[in-house]
PDB file of C-alpha atoms and ligand atoms in Angstrom:
ATOM      1  CA  MET A  84     -82.840-151.793  63.108  1.00 69.00           C
ATOM      2  CA  ASP A  85     -79.577-152.555  62.565  1.00 89.00           C
ATOM      3  CA  THR A  86     -76.741-151.831  65.405  1.00 95.00           C
ATOM      4  CA  THR A  87     -73.855-152.374  62.634  1.00 95.00           C
ATOM      5  CA  ASP A  88     -75.296-149.982  59.892  1.00 96.00           C
ATOM      6  CA  LEU A  89     -75.733-147.316  63.079  1.00 97.00           C
ATOM      7  CA  VAL A  90     -72.469-147.190  64.250  1.00 97.00           C
ATOM      8  CA  LEU A  91     -70.807-147.118  61.110  1.00 98.00           C
ATOM      9  CA  ALA A  92     -73.169-143.781  59.823  1.00 98.00           C
ATOM     10  CA  ILE A  93     -72.126-142.149  63.327  1.00 98.00           C
ATOM     11  CA  ILE A  94     -68.380-142.864  62.441  1.00 98.00           C
ATOM     12  CA  HIS A  95     -68.629-141.509  59.707  1.00 98.00           C
ATOM     13  CA  HIS A  96     -70.770-138.452  59.493  1.00 98.00           C
ATOM     14  CA  LEU A  97     -68.081-137.478  62.631  1.00 98.00           C
ATOM     15  CA  LEU A  98     -64.591-138.687  60.521  1.00 98.00           C
ATOM     16  CA  VAL A  99     -66.078-136.605  57.911  1.00 98.00           C
ATOM     17  CA  PHE A 100     -66.799-133.749  60.337  1.00 98.00           C
ATOM     18  CA  SER A 101     -63.647-133.646  61.192  1.00 98.00           C
ATOM     19  CA  LEU A 102     -62.088-133.104  58.438  1.00 98.00           C
ATOM     20  CA  ALA A 103     -64.077-130.336  56.854  1.00 98.00           C
ATOM     21  CA  GLY A 104     -62.902-129.129  60.572  1.00 97.00           C
ATOM     22  CA  ILE A 105     -59.213-129.740  58.595  1.00 97.00           C
ATOM     23  CA  ILE A 106     -59.247-128.104  56.270  1.00 97.00           C
ATOM     24  CA  GLY A 107     -61.315-124.487  57.393  1.00 97.00           C
ATOM     25  CA  ALA A 108     -58.383-124.751  60.604  1.00 97.00           C
ATOM     26  CA  GLU A 109     -55.670-124.420  56.855  1.00 97.00           C
ATOM     27  CA  PHE A 110     -58.000-122.793  55.048  1.00 96.00           C
ATOM     28  CA  VAL A 111     -58.011-119.854  57.604  1.00 96.00           C
ATOM     29  CA  LEU A 112     -54.482-120.531  59.360  1.00 97.00           C
ATOM     30  CA  ILE A 113     -53.608-120.440  56.440  1.00 96.00           C
ATOM     31  CA  ARG A 114     -54.377-116.302  55.368  1.00 94.00           C
ATOM     32  CA  GLY A 115     -52.792-114.534  58.581  1.00 86.00           C
ATOM     33  CA  ASP A 116     -49.101-114.114  59.989  1.00 88.00           C
ATOM     34  CA  LEU A 117     -47.180-117.354  59.344  1.00 94.00           C
ATOM     35  CA  PRO A 118     -44.851-117.546  62.057  1.00 95.00           C
ATOM     36  CA  ALA A 119     -42.724-121.216  62.734  1.00 96.00           C
ATOM     37  CA  VAL A 120     -45.245-121.646  65.449  1.00 96.00           C
ATOM     38  CA  THR A 121     -48.216-121.460  63.235  1.00 97.00           C
ATOM     39  CA  LEU A 122     -46.240-123.438  60.859  1.00 97.00           C
ATOM     40  CA  LYS A 123     -45.756-126.171  63.413  1.00 97.00           C
ATOM     41  CA  ARG A 124     -49.538-126.558  63.617  1.00 97.00           C
ATOM     42  CA  LEU A 125     -50.070-126.761  60.184  1.00 97.00           C
ATOM     43  CA  ALA A 126     -47.808-129.320  59.894  1.00 97.00           C
ATOM     44  CA  GLY A 127     -49.460-131.316  62.890  1.00 97.00           C
ATOM     45  CA  ILE A 128     -53.029-130.274  61.238  1.00 97.00           C
ATOM     46  CA  ASP A 129     -52.394-132.067  58.238  1.00 97.00           C
ATOM     47  CA  ARG A 130     -50.914-135.000  59.721  1.00 96.00           C
ATOM     48  CA  HIS A 131     -54.674-135.580  61.442  1.00 96.00           C
ATOM     49  CA  TYR A 132     -55.550-134.963  57.555  1.00 96.00           C
ATOM     50  CA  GLY A 133     -53.630-137.711  56.532  1.00 95.00           C
ATOM     51  CA  ILE A 134     -55.473-140.313  59.026  1.00 96.00           C
ATOM     52  CA  ILE A 135     -59.306-139.040  59.043  1.00 98.00           C
ATOM     53  CA  ALA A 136     -59.046-139.999  55.157  1.00 97.00           C
ATOM     54  CA  SER A 137     -57.406-143.025  55.812  1.00 97.00           C
ATOM     55  CA  LEU A 138     -60.676-144.068  58.024  1.00 98.00           C
ATOM     56  CA  ILE A 139     -63.519-142.504  56.327  1.00 98.00           C
ATOM     57  CA  ILE A 140     -62.343-144.284  53.674  1.00 98.00           C
ATOM     58  CA  ILE A 141     -62.424-147.735  55.533  1.00 98.00           C
ATOM     59  CA  VAL A 142     -65.963-146.403  56.712  1.00 98.00           C
ATOM     60  CA  GLY A 143     -67.346-145.294  54.184  1.00 98.00           C
ATOM     61  CA  ILE A 144     -66.052-148.877  52.194  1.00 98.00           C
ATOM     62  CA  GLY A 145     -67.536-150.404  55.549  1.00 98.00           C
ATOM     63  CA  ARG A 146     -70.549-149.147  55.309  1.00 98.00           C
ATOM     64  CA  VAL A 147     -70.801-150.146  51.052  1.00 98.00           C
ATOM     65  CA  LEU A 148     -70.337-153.088  52.658  1.00 97.00           C
ATOM     66  CA  TRP A 149     -72.149-153.551  55.578  1.00 96.00           C
ATOM     67  CA  GLY A 150     -75.294-151.488  54.820  1.00 95.00           C
ATOM     68  CA  LEU A 151     -78.516-151.662  55.336  1.00 95.00           C
ATOM     69  CA  LYS A 152     -78.870-151.357  51.235  1.00 94.00           C
ATOM     70  CA  GLY A 153     -76.304-153.209  49.969  1.00 95.00           C
ATOM     71  CA  TRP A 154     -73.271-152.701  47.622  1.00 96.00           C
ATOM     72  CA  GLU A 155     -74.882-153.076  44.920  1.00 96.00           C
ATOM     73  CA  PHE A 156     -77.377-149.400  45.539  1.00 96.00           C
ATOM     74  CA  TYR A 157     -74.428-147.845  45.543  1.00 97.00           C
ATOM     75  CA  ILE A 158     -71.699-149.003  42.962  1.00 96.00           C
ATOM     76  CA  TYR A 159     -74.329-149.109  40.017  1.00 96.00           C
ATOM     77  CA  ASN A 160     -75.157-145.392  40.799  1.00 97.00           C
ATOM     78  CA  TRP A 161     -73.119-142.931  39.522  1.00 97.00           C
ATOM     79  CA  MET A 162     -74.040-140.135  42.482  1.00 98.00           C
ATOM     80  CA  PHE A 163     -71.510-142.879  44.365  1.00 98.00           C
ATOM     81  CA  TRP A 164     -68.467-142.282  42.077  1.00 98.00           C
ATOM     82  CA  ALA A 165     -69.060-138.865  41.398  1.00 98.00           C
ATOM     83  CA  LYS A 166     -68.881-138.427  45.129  1.00 98.00           C
ATOM     84  CA  MET A 167     -65.288-141.051  45.707  1.00 98.00           C
ATOM     85  CA  ALA A 168     -64.177-138.937  42.328  1.00 98.00           C
ATOM     86  CA  ALA A 169     -64.436-135.845  44.276  1.00 98.00           C
ATOM     87  CA  PHE A 170     -63.292-137.427  47.425  1.00 98.00           C
ATOM     88  CA  GLY A 171     -60.656-138.967  45.371  1.00 98.00           C
ATOM     89  CA  ILE A 172     -59.628-134.789  43.813  1.00 98.00           C
ATOM     90  CA  VAL A 173     -59.700-133.425  47.289  1.00 98.00           C
ATOM     91  CA  GLY A 174     -56.798-135.843  48.018  1.00 98.00           C
ATOM     92  CA  LEU A 175     -54.709-135.311  45.010  1.00 98.00           C
ATOM     93  CA  LEU A 176     -55.355-131.241  45.602  1.00 98.00           C
ATOM     94  CA  SER A 177     -54.222-132.354  49.347  1.00 98.00           C
ATOM     95  CA  ILE A 178     -50.107-132.955  48.048  1.00 98.00           C
ATOM     96  CA  ILE A 179     -49.079-130.346  47.124  1.00 98.00           C
ATOM     97  CA  PRO A 180     -50.139-128.241  50.919  1.00 98.00           C
ATOM     98  CA  THR A 181     -48.991-131.436  52.475  1.00 98.00           C
ATOM     99  CA  VAL A 182     -45.644-131.394  50.811  1.00 98.00           C
ATOM    100  CA  ARG A 183     -44.950-127.631  51.635  1.00 98.00           C
ATOM    101  CA  PHE A 184     -46.759-128.049  55.370  1.00 98.00           C
ATOM    102  CA  ILE A 185     -43.822-130.344  56.321  1.00 98.00           C
ATOM    103  CA  SER A 186     -41.090-128.591  54.104  1.00 98.00           C
ATOM    104  CA  TRP A 187     -41.730-125.575  56.514  1.00 98.00           C
ATOM    105  CA  ASN A 188     -41.840-126.723  58.981  1.00 97.00           C
ATOM    106  CA  ARG A 189     -39.016-127.999  58.980  1.00 97.00           C
ATOM    107  CA  GLN A 190     -37.214-125.025  57.410  1.00 97.00           C
ATOM    108  CA  ALA A 191     -38.241-122.693  60.008  1.00 97.00           C
ATOM    109  CA  SER A 192     -37.364-125.209  62.609  1.00 95.00           C
ATOM    110  CA  ALA A 193     -33.659-125.012  61.168  1.00 96.00           C
ATOM    111  CA  ASN A 194     -33.986-121.119  60.558  1.00 95.00           C
ATOM    112  CA  PRO A 195     -35.177-118.480  63.318  1.00 91.00           C
ATOM    113  CA  SER A 196     -35.371-115.775  60.223  1.00 93.00           C
ATOM    114  CA  PHE A 197     -36.934-118.999  57.510  1.00 95.00           C
ATOM    115  CA  ALA A 198     -40.062-116.669  56.150  1.00 95.00           C
ATOM    116  CA  VAL A 199     -42.122-118.738  53.730  1.00 96.00           C
ATOM    117  CA  PRO A 200     -41.617-117.860  49.797  1.00 96.00           C
ATOM    118  CA  ALA A 201     -44.370-115.779  48.642  1.00 95.00           C
ATOM    119  CA  GLY A 202     -45.086-117.403  45.038  1.00 96.00           C
ATOM    120  CA  GLU A 203     -45.066-120.627  47.692  1.00 96.00           C
ATOM    121  CA  LEU A 204     -47.633-119.399  49.954  1.00 97.00           C
ATOM    122  CA  ALA A 205     -49.407-118.242  46.877  1.00 97.00           C
ATOM    123  CA  SER A 206     -49.768-121.748  45.013  1.00 97.00           C
ATOM    124  CA  VAL A 207     -50.685-123.132  48.530  1.00 98.00           C
ATOM    125  CA  LYS A 208     -54.042-121.031  49.046  1.00 97.00           C
ATOM    126  CA  THR A 209     -55.014-122.135  45.656  1.00 98.00           C
ATOM    127  CA  TYR A 210     -54.858-125.360  46.340  1.00 98.00           C
ATOM    128  CA  ILE A 211     -56.560-125.553  49.615  1.00 98.00           C
ATOM    129  CA  ARG A 212     -59.855-123.273  48.207  1.00 97.00           C
ATOM    130  CA  ALA A 213     -59.819-125.401  45.367  1.00 98.00           C
ATOM    131  CA  GLU A 214     -59.559-128.184  47.711  1.00 97.00           C
ATOM    132  CA  ALA A 215     -62.793-126.869  50.125  1.00 97.00           C
ATOM    133  CA  PHE A 216     -64.737-126.467  47.314  1.00 97.00           C
ATOM    134  CA  VAL A 217     -64.568-129.872  45.944  1.00 98.00           C
ATOM    135  CA  PHE A 218     -65.235-130.840  49.747  1.00 98.00           C
ATOM    136  CA  LEU A 219     -68.564-129.212  49.293  1.00 97.00           C
ATOM    137  CA  LEU A 220     -69.378-130.783  46.352  1.00 98.00           C
ATOM    138  CA  ILE A 221     -68.944-134.224  48.330  1.00 98.00           C
ATOM    139  CA  PRO A 222     -72.793-134.110  50.458  1.00 98.00           C
ATOM    140  CA  VAL A 223     -74.171-132.908  47.221  1.00 98.00           C
ATOM    141  CA  PHE A 224     -73.454-136.125  45.830  1.00 98.00           C
ATOM    142  CA  ALA A 225     -73.643-138.226  49.491  1.00 98.00           C
ATOM    143  CA  ALA A 226     -77.659-136.480  49.654  1.00 98.00           C
ATOM    144  CA  ALA A 227     -78.672-137.861  46.510  1.00 97.00           C
ATOM    145  CA  MET A 228     -77.284-141.354  46.388  1.00 97.00           C
ATOM    146  CA  ALA A 229     -78.593-142.260  49.027  1.00 97.00           C
ATOM    147  CA  ARG A 230     -81.781-141.303  48.027  1.00 96.00           C
ATOM    148  CA  GLY A 231     -81.353-143.337  45.470  1.00 93.00           C
ATOM    149  CA  TYR A 232     -80.820-140.401  42.280  1.00 96.00           C
ATOM    150  CA  GLY A 233     -77.944-142.061  39.924  1.00 93.00           C
ATOM    151  CA  TYR A 234     -78.955-146.017  40.476  1.00 88.00           C
ATOM    152  CA  GLN A 235     -79.562-147.608  36.902  1.00 74.00           C
TER     153      GLN A 235
HETATM  154  C1  LIG B 705     -64.047-143.364  50.334  1.00 83.32           C
HETATM  155  C2  LIG B 705     -65.022-142.298  50.413  1.00 83.32           C
HETATM  156  C3  LIG B 705     -66.133-142.717  50.969  1.00 83.32           C
HETATM  157  C4  LIG B 705     -67.228-143.927  51.218  1.00 83.32           C
HETATM  158  C5  LIG B 705     -66.795-144.805  50.122  1.00 83.32           C
HETATM  159  C6  LIG B 705     -68.781-143.686  51.545  1.00 83.32           C
HETATM  160  C7  LIG B 705     -69.285-144.273  51.705  1.00 83.32           C
HETATM  161  C8  LIG B 705     -70.841-143.649  52.070  1.00 83.32           C
HETATM  162  C9  LIG B 705     -71.736-144.573  52.583  1.00 83.32           C
HETATM  163  C10 LIG B 705     -72.353-145.795  51.976  1.00 83.32           C
HETATM  164  C11 LIG B 705     -72.898-143.506  52.612  1.00 83.32           C
HETATM  165  C12 LIG B 705     -74.273-144.761  53.694  1.00 83.32           C
HETATM  166  C13 LIG B 705     -75.659-143.640  52.212  1.00 83.32           C
HETATM  167  C14 LIG B 705     -76.899-144.166  52.437  1.00 83.32           C
HETATM  168  O1  LIG B 705     -77.133-143.689  53.418  1.00 83.32           O
HETATM  169  O2  LIG B 705     -77.432-144.677  51.539  1.00 83.32           O
HETATM  170  C15 LIG B 705     -72.521-142.685  52.484  1.00 83.32           C
HETATM  171  C16 LIG B 705     -73.217-141.608  53.441  1.00 83.32           C
HETATM  172  C17 LIG B 705     -72.748-140.281  53.572  1.00 83.32           C
HETATM  173  N1  LIG B 705     -71.626-140.212  52.892  1.00 83.32           N
HETATM  174 FE1  LIG B 705     -69.891-140.514  53.124  1.00 83.32          FE
HETATM  175  N2  LIG B 705     -67.481-142.055  52.287  1.00 83.32           N
HETATM  176  C18 LIG B 705     -67.384-142.060  51.939  1.00 83.32           C
HETATM  177  C19 LIG B 705     -66.529-140.412  52.332  1.00 83.32           C
HETATM  178  C20 LIG B 705     -67.026-139.440  52.024  1.00 83.32           C
HETATM  179  C21 LIG B 705     -66.858-138.086  52.673  1.00 83.32           C
HETATM  180  C22 LIG B 705     -65.219-137.615  52.324  1.00 83.32           C
HETATM  181  C23 LIG B 705     -67.604-137.234  52.737  1.00 83.32           C
HETATM  182  C24 LIG B 705     -67.270-135.566  53.412  1.00 83.32           C
HETATM  183  C25 LIG B 705     -68.569-134.839  53.150  1.00 83.32           C
HETATM  184  C26 LIG B 705     -68.873-137.924  52.967  1.00 83.32           C
HETATM  185  C27 LIG B 705     -70.012-137.340  53.719  1.00 83.32           C
HETATM  186  C28 LIG B 705     -71.534-138.226  53.890  1.00 83.32           C
HETATM  187  C29 LIG B 705     -72.709-137.622  53.992  1.00 83.32           C
HETATM  188  C30 LIG B 705     -73.082-136.409  54.393  1.00 83.32           C
HETATM  189  C31 LIG B 705     -73.352-139.057  53.915  1.00 83.32           C
HETATM  190  C32 LIG B 705     -74.831-139.438  54.746  1.00 83.32           C
HETATM  191  C33 LIG B 705     -75.894-139.037  53.569  1.00 83.32           C
HETATM  192  C34 LIG B 705     -77.269-138.845  53.594  1.00 83.32           C
HETATM  193  O3  LIG B 705     -78.128-140.021  54.517  1.00 83.32           O
HETATM  194  O4  LIG B 705     -77.909-137.456  52.826  1.00 83.32           O
HETATM  195  N3  LIG B 705     -68.435-139.740  52.519  1.00 83.32           N
HETATM  196  N4  LIG B 705     -70.978-142.485  52.493  1.00 83.32           N
END
C-alpha cells in the first residue's frame, strides 16, 4: 500500500470533479438571461477554472512521477498522450470564453444597460459546448490508460 499514491489519486479525482462542475455551471448559466449579477458569477466561476486546471496539472504530474506504476508506464502509452492532448484542447477552447467573461463583466459593471452582443454570446456557447464534449473524452482515455491500453 502506498499512501502517496492514494492521496494523489483522491486529490486528482476531487479536482477533476470540480472542473467538471465548473464546466457544467458555465454550460447552464450561459443559456439563461445574462444580467450583471450572472456575468459577475460567470467571471468568478471562470477564475476558479484556471486555479483548478493548474492544480490538476501539478497533481497529475505528481501521479506520473510518484504513482505506483512508474512514469514509464505513462510516457510510453499513447492513451496517456491522447488524454493530455484532450486536456490541452479543452484549455485552448476555454480561452475565448474567459476573455469574453472578463470583458462582459467589466462592461456590465461600468454600464448598467450593457447587453451581451448576440454574436459574441453565440460563439461563447459554441466554445463551451465543444469544451464539454472534448472534456468527456478525458475520462475515457484515463480509464483505458490506467488499465494498460495504449502501452507499447
Ligand atoms: C496534466 C493533466 C493530467 C495528468 C498528468 C493526469 C495523470 C493521471 C494519472 C498518472 C493517473 C493514474 C492512472 C493509473 O491509475 O494508472 C490518472 C487517472 C485519472 N485521471 Fe488524470 N491526469 C490529468 C488530468 C485529468 C483530467 C483533466 C481528468 C478529467 C476527467 C482526468 C481524469 C482521470 C481519471 C478519471 C483517472 C482514473 C482512471 C482510472 O483509474 O480508471 N485526469 N491521471
